Coordinates of C-alpha atoms and ligand atoms in Angstrom, one line a residue:
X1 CA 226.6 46.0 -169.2
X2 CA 228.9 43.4 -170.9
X3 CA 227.9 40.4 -169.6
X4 CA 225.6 37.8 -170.7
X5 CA 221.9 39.3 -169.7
X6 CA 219.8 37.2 -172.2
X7 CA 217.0 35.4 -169.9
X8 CA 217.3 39.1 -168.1
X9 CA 215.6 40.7 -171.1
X10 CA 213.7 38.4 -172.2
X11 CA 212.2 38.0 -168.5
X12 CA 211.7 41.7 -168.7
X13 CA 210.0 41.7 -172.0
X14 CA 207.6 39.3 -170.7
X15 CA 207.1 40.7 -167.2
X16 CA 206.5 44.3 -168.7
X17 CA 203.5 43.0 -170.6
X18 CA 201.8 42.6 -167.3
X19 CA 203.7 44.6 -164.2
X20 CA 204.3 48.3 -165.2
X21 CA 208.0 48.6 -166.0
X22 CA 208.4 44.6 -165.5
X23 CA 209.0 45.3 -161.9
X24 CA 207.3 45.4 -158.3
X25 CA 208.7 48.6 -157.3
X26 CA 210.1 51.5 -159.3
X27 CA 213.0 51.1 -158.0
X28 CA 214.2 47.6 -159.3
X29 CA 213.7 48.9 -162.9
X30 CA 217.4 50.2 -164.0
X31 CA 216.0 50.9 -167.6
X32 CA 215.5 48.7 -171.0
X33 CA 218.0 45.9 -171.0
X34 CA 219.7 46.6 -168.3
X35 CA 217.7 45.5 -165.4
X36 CA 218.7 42.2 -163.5
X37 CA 216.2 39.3 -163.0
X38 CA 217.1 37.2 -160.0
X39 CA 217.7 33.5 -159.7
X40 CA 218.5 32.7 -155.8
X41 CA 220.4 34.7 -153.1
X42 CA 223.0 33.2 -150.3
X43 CA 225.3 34.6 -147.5
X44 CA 227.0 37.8 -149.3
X45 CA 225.7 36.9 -153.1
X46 CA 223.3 36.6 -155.9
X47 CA 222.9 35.1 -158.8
X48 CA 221.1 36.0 -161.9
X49 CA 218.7 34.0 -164.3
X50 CA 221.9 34.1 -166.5
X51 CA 223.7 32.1 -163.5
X52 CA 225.9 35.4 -163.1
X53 CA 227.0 35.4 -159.6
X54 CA 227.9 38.7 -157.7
X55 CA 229.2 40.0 -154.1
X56 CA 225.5 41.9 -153.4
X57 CA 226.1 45.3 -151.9
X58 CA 222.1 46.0 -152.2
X59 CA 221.4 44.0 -149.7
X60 CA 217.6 44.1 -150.8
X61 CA 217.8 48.1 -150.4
X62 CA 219.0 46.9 -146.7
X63 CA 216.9 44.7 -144.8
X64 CA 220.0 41.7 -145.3
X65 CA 222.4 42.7 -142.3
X66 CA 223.2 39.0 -141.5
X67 CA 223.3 37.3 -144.5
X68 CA 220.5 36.4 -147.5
X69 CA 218.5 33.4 -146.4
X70 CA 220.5 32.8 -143.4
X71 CA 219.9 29.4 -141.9
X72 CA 219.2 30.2 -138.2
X73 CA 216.8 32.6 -139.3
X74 CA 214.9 30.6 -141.9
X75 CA 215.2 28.1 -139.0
X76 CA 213.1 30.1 -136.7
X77 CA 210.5 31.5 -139.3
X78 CA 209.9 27.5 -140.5
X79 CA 209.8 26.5 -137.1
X80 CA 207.2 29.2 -135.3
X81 CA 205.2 29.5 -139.1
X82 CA 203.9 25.5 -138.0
X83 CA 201.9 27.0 -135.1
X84 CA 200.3 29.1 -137.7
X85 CA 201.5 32.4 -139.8
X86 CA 198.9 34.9 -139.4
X87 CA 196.6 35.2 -136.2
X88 CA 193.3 37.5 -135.4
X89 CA 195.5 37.5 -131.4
X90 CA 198.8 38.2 -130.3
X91 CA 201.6 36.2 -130.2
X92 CA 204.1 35.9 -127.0
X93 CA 206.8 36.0 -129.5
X94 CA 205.2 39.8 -130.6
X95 CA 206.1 40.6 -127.1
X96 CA 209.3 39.3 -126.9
X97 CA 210.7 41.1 -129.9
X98 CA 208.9 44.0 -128.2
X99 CA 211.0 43.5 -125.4
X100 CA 214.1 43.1 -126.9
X101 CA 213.6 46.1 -129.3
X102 CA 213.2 48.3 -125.9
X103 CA 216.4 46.7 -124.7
X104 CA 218.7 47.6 -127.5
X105 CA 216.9 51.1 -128.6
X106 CA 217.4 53.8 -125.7
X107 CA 214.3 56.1 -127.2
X108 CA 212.1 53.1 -126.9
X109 CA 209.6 52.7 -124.5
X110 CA 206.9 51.7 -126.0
X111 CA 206.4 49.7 -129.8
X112 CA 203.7 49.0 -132.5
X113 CA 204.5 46.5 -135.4
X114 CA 203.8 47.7 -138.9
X115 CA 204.3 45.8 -142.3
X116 CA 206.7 48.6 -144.2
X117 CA 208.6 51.2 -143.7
X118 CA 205.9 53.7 -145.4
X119 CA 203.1 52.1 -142.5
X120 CA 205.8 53.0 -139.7
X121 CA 206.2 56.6 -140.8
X122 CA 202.9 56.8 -141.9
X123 CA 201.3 56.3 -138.5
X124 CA 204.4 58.0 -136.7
X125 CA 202.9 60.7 -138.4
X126 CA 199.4 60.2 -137.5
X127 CA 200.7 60.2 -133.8
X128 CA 202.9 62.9 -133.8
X129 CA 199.6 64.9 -135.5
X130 CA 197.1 63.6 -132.9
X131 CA 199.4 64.2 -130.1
X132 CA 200.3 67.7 -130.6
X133 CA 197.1 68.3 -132.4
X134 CA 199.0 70.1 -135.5
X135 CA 199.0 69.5 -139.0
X136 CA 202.8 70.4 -140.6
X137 CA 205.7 68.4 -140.6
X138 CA 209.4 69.2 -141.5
X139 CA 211.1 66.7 -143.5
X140 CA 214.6 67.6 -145.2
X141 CA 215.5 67.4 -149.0
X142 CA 216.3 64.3 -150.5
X143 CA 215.1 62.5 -147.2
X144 CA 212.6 59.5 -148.4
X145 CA 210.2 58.3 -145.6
X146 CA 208.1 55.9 -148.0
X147 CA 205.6 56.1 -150.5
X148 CA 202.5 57.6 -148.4
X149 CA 201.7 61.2 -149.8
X150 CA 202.7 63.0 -146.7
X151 CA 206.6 63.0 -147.0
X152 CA 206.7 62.2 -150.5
X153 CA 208.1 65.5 -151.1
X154 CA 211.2 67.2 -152.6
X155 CA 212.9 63.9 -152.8
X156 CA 213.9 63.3 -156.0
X157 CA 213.3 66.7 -158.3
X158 CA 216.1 68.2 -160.0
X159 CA 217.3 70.8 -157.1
X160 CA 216.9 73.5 -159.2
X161 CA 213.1 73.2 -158.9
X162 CA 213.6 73.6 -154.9
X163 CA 214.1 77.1 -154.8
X164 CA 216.1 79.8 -152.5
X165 CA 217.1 77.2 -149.6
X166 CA 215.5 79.7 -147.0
X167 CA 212.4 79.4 -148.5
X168 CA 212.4 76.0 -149.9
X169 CA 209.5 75.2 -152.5
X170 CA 208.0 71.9 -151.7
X171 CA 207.9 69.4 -154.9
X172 CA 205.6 66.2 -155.1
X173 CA 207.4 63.6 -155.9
X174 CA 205.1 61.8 -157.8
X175 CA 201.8 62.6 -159.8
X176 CA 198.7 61.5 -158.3
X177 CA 199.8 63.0 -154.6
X178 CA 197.1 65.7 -153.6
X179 CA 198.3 69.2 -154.3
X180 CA 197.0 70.5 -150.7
X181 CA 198.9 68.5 -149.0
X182 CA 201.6 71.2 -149.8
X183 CA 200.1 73.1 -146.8
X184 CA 201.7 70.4 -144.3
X185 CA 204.9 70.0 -145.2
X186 CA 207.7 71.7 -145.3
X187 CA 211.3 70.9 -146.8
X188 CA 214.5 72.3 -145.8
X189 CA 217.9 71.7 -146.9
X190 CA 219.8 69.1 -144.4
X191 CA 222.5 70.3 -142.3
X192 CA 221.2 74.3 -142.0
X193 CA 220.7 75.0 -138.8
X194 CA 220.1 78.8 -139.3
X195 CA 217.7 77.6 -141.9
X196 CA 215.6 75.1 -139.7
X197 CA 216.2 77.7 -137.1
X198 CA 214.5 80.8 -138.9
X199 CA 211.5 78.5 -140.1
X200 CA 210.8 77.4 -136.6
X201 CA 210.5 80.9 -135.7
X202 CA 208.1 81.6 -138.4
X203 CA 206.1 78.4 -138.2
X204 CA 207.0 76.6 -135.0
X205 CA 204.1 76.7 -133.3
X206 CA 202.0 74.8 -136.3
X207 CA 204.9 72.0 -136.4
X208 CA 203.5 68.8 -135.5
X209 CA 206.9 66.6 -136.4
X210 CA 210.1 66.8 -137.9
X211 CA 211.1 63.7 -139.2
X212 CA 214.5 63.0 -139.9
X213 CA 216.6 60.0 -141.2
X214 CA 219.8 60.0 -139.4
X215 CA 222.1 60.3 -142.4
X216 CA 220.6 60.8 -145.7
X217 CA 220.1 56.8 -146.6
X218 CA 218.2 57.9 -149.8
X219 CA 220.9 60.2 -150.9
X220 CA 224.6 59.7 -151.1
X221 CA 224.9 58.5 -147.2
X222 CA 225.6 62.0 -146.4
X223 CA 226.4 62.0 -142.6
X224 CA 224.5 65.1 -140.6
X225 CA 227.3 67.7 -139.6
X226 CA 228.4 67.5 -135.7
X227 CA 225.6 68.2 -133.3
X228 CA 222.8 69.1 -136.0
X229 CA 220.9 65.9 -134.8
X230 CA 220.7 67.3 -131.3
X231 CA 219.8 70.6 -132.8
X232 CA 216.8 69.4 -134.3
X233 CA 216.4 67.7 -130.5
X234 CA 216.8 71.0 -128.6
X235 CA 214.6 73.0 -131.4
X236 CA 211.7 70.4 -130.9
X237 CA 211.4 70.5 -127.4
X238 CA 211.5 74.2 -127.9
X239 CA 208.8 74.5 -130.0
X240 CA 207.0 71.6 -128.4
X241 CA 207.3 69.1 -131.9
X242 CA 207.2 65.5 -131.6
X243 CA 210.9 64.1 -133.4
X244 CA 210.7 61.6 -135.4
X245 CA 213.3 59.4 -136.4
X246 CA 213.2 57.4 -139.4
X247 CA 215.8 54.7 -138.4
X248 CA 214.1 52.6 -141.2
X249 CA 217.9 52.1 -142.9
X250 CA 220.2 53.0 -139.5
X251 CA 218.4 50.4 -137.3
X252 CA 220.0 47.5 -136.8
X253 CA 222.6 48.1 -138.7
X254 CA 224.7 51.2 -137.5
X255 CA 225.1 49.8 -133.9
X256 CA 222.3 47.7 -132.2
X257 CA 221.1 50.8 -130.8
X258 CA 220.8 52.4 -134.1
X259 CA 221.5 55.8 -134.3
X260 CA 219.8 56.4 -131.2
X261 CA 222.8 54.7 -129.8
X262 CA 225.6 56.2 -131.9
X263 CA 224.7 59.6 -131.6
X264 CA 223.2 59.3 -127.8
X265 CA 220.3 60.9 -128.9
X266 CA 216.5 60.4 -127.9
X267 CA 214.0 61.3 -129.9
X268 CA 210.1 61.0 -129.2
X269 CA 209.4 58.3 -131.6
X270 CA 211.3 56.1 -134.3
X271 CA 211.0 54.2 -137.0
X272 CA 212.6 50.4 -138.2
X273 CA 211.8 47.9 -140.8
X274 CA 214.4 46.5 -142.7
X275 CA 217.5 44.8 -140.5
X276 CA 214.7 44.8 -137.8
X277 CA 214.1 41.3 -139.9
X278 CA 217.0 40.4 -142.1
X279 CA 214.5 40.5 -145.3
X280 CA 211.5 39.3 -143.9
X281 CA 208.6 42.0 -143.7
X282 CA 208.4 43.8 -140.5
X283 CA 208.8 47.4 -139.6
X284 CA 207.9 49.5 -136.3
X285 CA 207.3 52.5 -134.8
X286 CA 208.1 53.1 -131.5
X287 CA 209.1 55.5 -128.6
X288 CA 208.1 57.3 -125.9
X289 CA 205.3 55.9 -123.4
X290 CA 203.6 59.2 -123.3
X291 CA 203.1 59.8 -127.5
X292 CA 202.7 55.9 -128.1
X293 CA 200.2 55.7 -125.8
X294 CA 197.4 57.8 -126.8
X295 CA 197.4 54.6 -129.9
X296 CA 194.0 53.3 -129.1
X297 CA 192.9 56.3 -127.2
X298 CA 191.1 57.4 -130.0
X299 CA 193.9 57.2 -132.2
X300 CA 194.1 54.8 -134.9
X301 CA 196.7 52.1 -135.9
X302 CA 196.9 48.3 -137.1
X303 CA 196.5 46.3 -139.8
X304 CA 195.9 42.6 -140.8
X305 CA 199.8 41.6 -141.3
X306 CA 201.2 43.8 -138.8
X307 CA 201.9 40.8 -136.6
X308 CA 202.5 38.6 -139.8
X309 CA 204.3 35.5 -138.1
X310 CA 207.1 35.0 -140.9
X311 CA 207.9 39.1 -139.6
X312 CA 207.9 38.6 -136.1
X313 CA 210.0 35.5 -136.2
X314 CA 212.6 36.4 -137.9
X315 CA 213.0 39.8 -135.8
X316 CA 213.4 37.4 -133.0
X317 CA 215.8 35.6 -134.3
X318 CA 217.6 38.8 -135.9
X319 CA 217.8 40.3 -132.6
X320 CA 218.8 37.4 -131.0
X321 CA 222.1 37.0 -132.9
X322 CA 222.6 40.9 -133.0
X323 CA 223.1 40.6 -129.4
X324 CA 224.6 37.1 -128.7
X325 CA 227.0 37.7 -132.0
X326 CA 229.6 40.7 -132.7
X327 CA 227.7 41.1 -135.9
X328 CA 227.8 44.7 -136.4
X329 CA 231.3 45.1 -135.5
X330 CA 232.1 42.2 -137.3
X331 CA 230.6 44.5 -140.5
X332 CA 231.8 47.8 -139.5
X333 CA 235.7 46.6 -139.4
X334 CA 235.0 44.8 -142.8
X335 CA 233.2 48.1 -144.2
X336 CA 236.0 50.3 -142.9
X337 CA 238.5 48.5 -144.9
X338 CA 235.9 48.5 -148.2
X339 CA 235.3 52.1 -147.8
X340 CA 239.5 53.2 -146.8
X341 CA 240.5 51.0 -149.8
X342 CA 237.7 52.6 -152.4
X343 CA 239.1 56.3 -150.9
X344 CA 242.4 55.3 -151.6
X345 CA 242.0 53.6 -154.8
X346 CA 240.6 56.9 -155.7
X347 CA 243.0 59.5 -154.3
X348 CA 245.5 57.2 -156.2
X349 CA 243.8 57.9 -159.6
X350 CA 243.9 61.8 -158.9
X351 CA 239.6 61.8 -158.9
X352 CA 238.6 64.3 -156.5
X353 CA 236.1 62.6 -154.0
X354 CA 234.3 62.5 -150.5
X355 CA 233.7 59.2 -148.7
X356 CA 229.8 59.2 -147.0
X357 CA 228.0 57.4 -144.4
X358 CA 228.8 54.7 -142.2
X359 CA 231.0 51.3 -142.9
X360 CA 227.7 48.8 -142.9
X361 CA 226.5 51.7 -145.3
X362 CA 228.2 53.9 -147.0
X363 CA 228.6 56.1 -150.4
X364 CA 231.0 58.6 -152.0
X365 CA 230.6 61.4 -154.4
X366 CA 233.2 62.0 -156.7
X367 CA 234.3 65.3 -158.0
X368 CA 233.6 66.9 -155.0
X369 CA 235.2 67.7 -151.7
X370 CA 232.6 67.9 -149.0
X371 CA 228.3 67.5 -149.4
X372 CA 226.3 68.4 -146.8
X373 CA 222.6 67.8 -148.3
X374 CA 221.0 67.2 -151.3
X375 CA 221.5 70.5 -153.4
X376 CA 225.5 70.1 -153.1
X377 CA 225.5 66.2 -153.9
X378 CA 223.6 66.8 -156.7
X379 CA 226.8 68.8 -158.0
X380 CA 228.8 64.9 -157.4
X381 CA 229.9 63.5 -161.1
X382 CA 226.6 60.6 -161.4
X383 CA 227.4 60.0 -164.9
X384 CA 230.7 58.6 -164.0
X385 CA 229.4 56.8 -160.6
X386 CA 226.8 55.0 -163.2
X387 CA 229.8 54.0 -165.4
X388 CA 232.0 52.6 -162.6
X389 CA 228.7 50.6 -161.2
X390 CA 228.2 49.1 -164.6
X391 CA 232.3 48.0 -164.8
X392 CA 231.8 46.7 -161.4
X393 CA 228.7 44.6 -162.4
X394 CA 230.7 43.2 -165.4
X395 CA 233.1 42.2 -162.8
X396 CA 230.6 40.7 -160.2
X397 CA 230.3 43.2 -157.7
X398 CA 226.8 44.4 -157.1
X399 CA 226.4 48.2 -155.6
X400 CA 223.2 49.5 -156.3
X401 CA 222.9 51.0 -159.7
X402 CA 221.5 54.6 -158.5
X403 CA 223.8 56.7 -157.1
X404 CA 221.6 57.7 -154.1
X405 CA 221.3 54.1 -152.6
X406 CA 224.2 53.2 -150.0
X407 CA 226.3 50.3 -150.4
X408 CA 225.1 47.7 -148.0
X409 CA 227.2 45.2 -146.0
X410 CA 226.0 42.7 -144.6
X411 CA 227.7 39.4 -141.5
X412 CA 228.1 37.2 -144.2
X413 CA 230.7 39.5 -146.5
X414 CA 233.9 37.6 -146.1
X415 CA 237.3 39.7 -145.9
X416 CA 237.8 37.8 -149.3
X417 CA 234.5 39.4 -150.6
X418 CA 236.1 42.6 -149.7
X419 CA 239.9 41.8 -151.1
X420 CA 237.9 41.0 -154.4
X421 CA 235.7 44.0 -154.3
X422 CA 238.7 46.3 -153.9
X423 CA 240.6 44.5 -156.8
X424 CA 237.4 44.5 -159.0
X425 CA 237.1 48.5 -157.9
X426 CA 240.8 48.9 -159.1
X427 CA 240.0 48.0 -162.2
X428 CA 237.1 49.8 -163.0
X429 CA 238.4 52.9 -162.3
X430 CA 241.6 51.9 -164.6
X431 CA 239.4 51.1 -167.5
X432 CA 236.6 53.5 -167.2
X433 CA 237.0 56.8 -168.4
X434 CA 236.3 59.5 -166.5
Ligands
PMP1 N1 212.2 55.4 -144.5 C1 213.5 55.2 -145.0 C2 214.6 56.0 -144.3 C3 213.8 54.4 -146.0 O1 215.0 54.3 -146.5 C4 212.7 53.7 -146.6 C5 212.9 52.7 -147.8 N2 214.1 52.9 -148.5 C6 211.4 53.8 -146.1 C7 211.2 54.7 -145.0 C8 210.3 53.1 -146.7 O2 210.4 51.7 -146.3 P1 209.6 50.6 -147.1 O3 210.3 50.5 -148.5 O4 209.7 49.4 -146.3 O5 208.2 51.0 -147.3

């Protein structure tokens, strides 16, 4: 990066002395030097401690889908956190989101608030286990459900590690996660029908879930292929598998629906957190009345913040503008014409590429003509990706700086935003060497 990053690093330097890699996740570390301390955040843009100010495409890894710190929102959450912001009871406003939550999502019949993403799939899990009385789940390659142990799994390895493809070797993604758990889960490539098919034939009968993100969020935005989402349906109500869908990045954002509602698809239980909230910490896991409601029937599921007031009232107010407002039209037009123009500045430059994902979030590999899962978009040029992202951040445009991560739209992203994206795109791939 060319730009002026001084407070940057020297906030690094001094955060690394006490947080591991200066940062609260591992994923807002983008290496010595080059990782971005943050000042304030607005409608479509940041700022740095350097006073740099960008268009944000990260939208906070998501959860922004109307706008950062958007005033009717904050309104809400300042308003309801008077009558207090944490309770040992429940809420009517707990219920009301509830309510609108079953409204919007057609596979929702029944809800249970979490804090995170990881809770939601975590006890989705735990229910889909207790309910079927099985131990294994099926999660696909390159597919991230959170940082529990029991999907963290053949997520991030080099591909090469995962084996023949119909006999996939499941890879921990992280040290410290308990070799057994290796027993319960198994990884197949995304998009493989035969594959899933031929698995479920050998193992189908121990399968307690298959858990599947819609597209792969955590990995180039690769869309699944026609009807391989209702495959996965048909196959678990074959084999008697609870499906879970991990709409943790599609909710909210993709249609109010999710991608329950763009693909008219129903699976058995779901999972939300970021949109759900617009950046405040609330995530779900919900679906059908007869899974969801053995919870409490000697299975187990809470936690002290679950119904965290801040959460709760901003879902309500999310929701409430998702379905008084044309918001996620509003960002699918806007993210249509980011996503045409980025095609077309490429196919102008001669780079071989495939456009990914939806228009509120979306990706592209370059150097490639089609992906389908992980082991083909690893073959995409990153190297290059990573150089354009950097020219783009000189320029004030903020995608994410790993190549996996989606760019994000969010309400507030102006057609200007985009104009100036596209001319700020134009000009990195001029200058940047391929
Ligand atoms: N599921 C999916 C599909 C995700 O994208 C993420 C986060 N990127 C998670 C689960 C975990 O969510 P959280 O970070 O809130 O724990």
């Amino acid at each position: 990066m060319n730009i002026l990053w001084e407070k940057s690093r020297a906030l690094q330097k001094r955060a690394s002395k006490v947080m591991p890699l200066g940062v609260n996740s591992n994923f807002r570390y983008w290496g010595e030097g080059i990782t971005p301390y943050m000042q304030k955040a607005k409608g479509a843009y940041l700022w740095d401690v350097d006073g740099n100010k960008y268009i944000d495409y990260r939208m906070a890894f998501g959860p922004i889908i109307l706008g950062h710190a958007y005033d009717e929102v904050n309104a809400k959450v300042a308003g309801e956190i008077e009558l207090g912001t944490l309770a040992a009871m429940t809420y009517e406003l707990e219920i009301e989101v509830v309510e609108m939550m079953v409204k919007m999502c057609p596979g929702l019949e029944m809800v249970r608030f979490a804090c995170s993403g990881t809770e939601a799939t975590m006890h989705a899990l735990r229910v889909a286990r207790a309910y079927t009385g099985r131990e294994r789940v099926i999660k696909f390659e390159g597919m991230y459900h959170g940082f529990h142990d029991y999907t963290l799994w053949s997520t991030y390895a080099p591909v090469e590690a995962y084996g023949n493809p119909h006999d996939p070797i499941p890879v921990p993604s992280s040290s410290g996660i308990p070799r057994p758990l290796n027993q319960m889960i198994v990884p197949l490539p995304f998009n493989a029908p035969e594959i899933l098919e031929n698995m479920l034939r050998a193992v189908g009968e121990s399968v307690a879930a298959i858990i599947v993100e819609p597209c792969m969020g955590n990995c180039g935005a690769i869309l699944p292929e026609k009807n391989f989402l209702q495959f996965v349906r048909k196959q678990c109500d074959k084999y008697g598998i609870v499906m879970i869908l991990d709409e943790v990045k599609t909710g909210f954002r993709i249609a109010n629906g999710g991608a329950q509602e763009y693909y008219g698809i129903k699976p058995d239980l779901a999972t939300y957190a970021k949109a759900l909230a617009n950046g405040y910490p609330l995530a779900a896991l919900g679906g059908k009345k007869s899974i969801m409601s053995i919870i409490g029937q000697g299975v187990s599921q809470g936690g002290t913040f679950t119904n965290n007031k801040p959460g709760v009232a901003a879902a309500w107010a999310t929701l409430t503008i998702l379905q008084r407002e044309p918001v996620l039209k509003t960002i699918a037009k806007r993210g249509q014409r980011l996503k045409d123009g980025i095609s077309q500045i490429f196919s102008e430059a001669g780079i071989p590429h495939c456009m990914n994902g939806y228009p509120a979030m979306f990706s592209y590999a370059i150097g490639v003509e089609k992906i389908t899962d992980q082991r083909s978009w690893s073959e995409s040029e990153k190297e290059y990706y990573l150089a354009l992202v950097e020219a783009l951040i000189d320029a004030g445009v903020m995608p994410d700086h790993d190549p996996r991560e989606p760019w994000f739209l969010c309400y507030s992203h102006s057609e200007k935003d985009i104009d100036d994206t596209l001319t700020a795109f134009r000009a990195a791939v001029k200058t940047v060497k391929r």
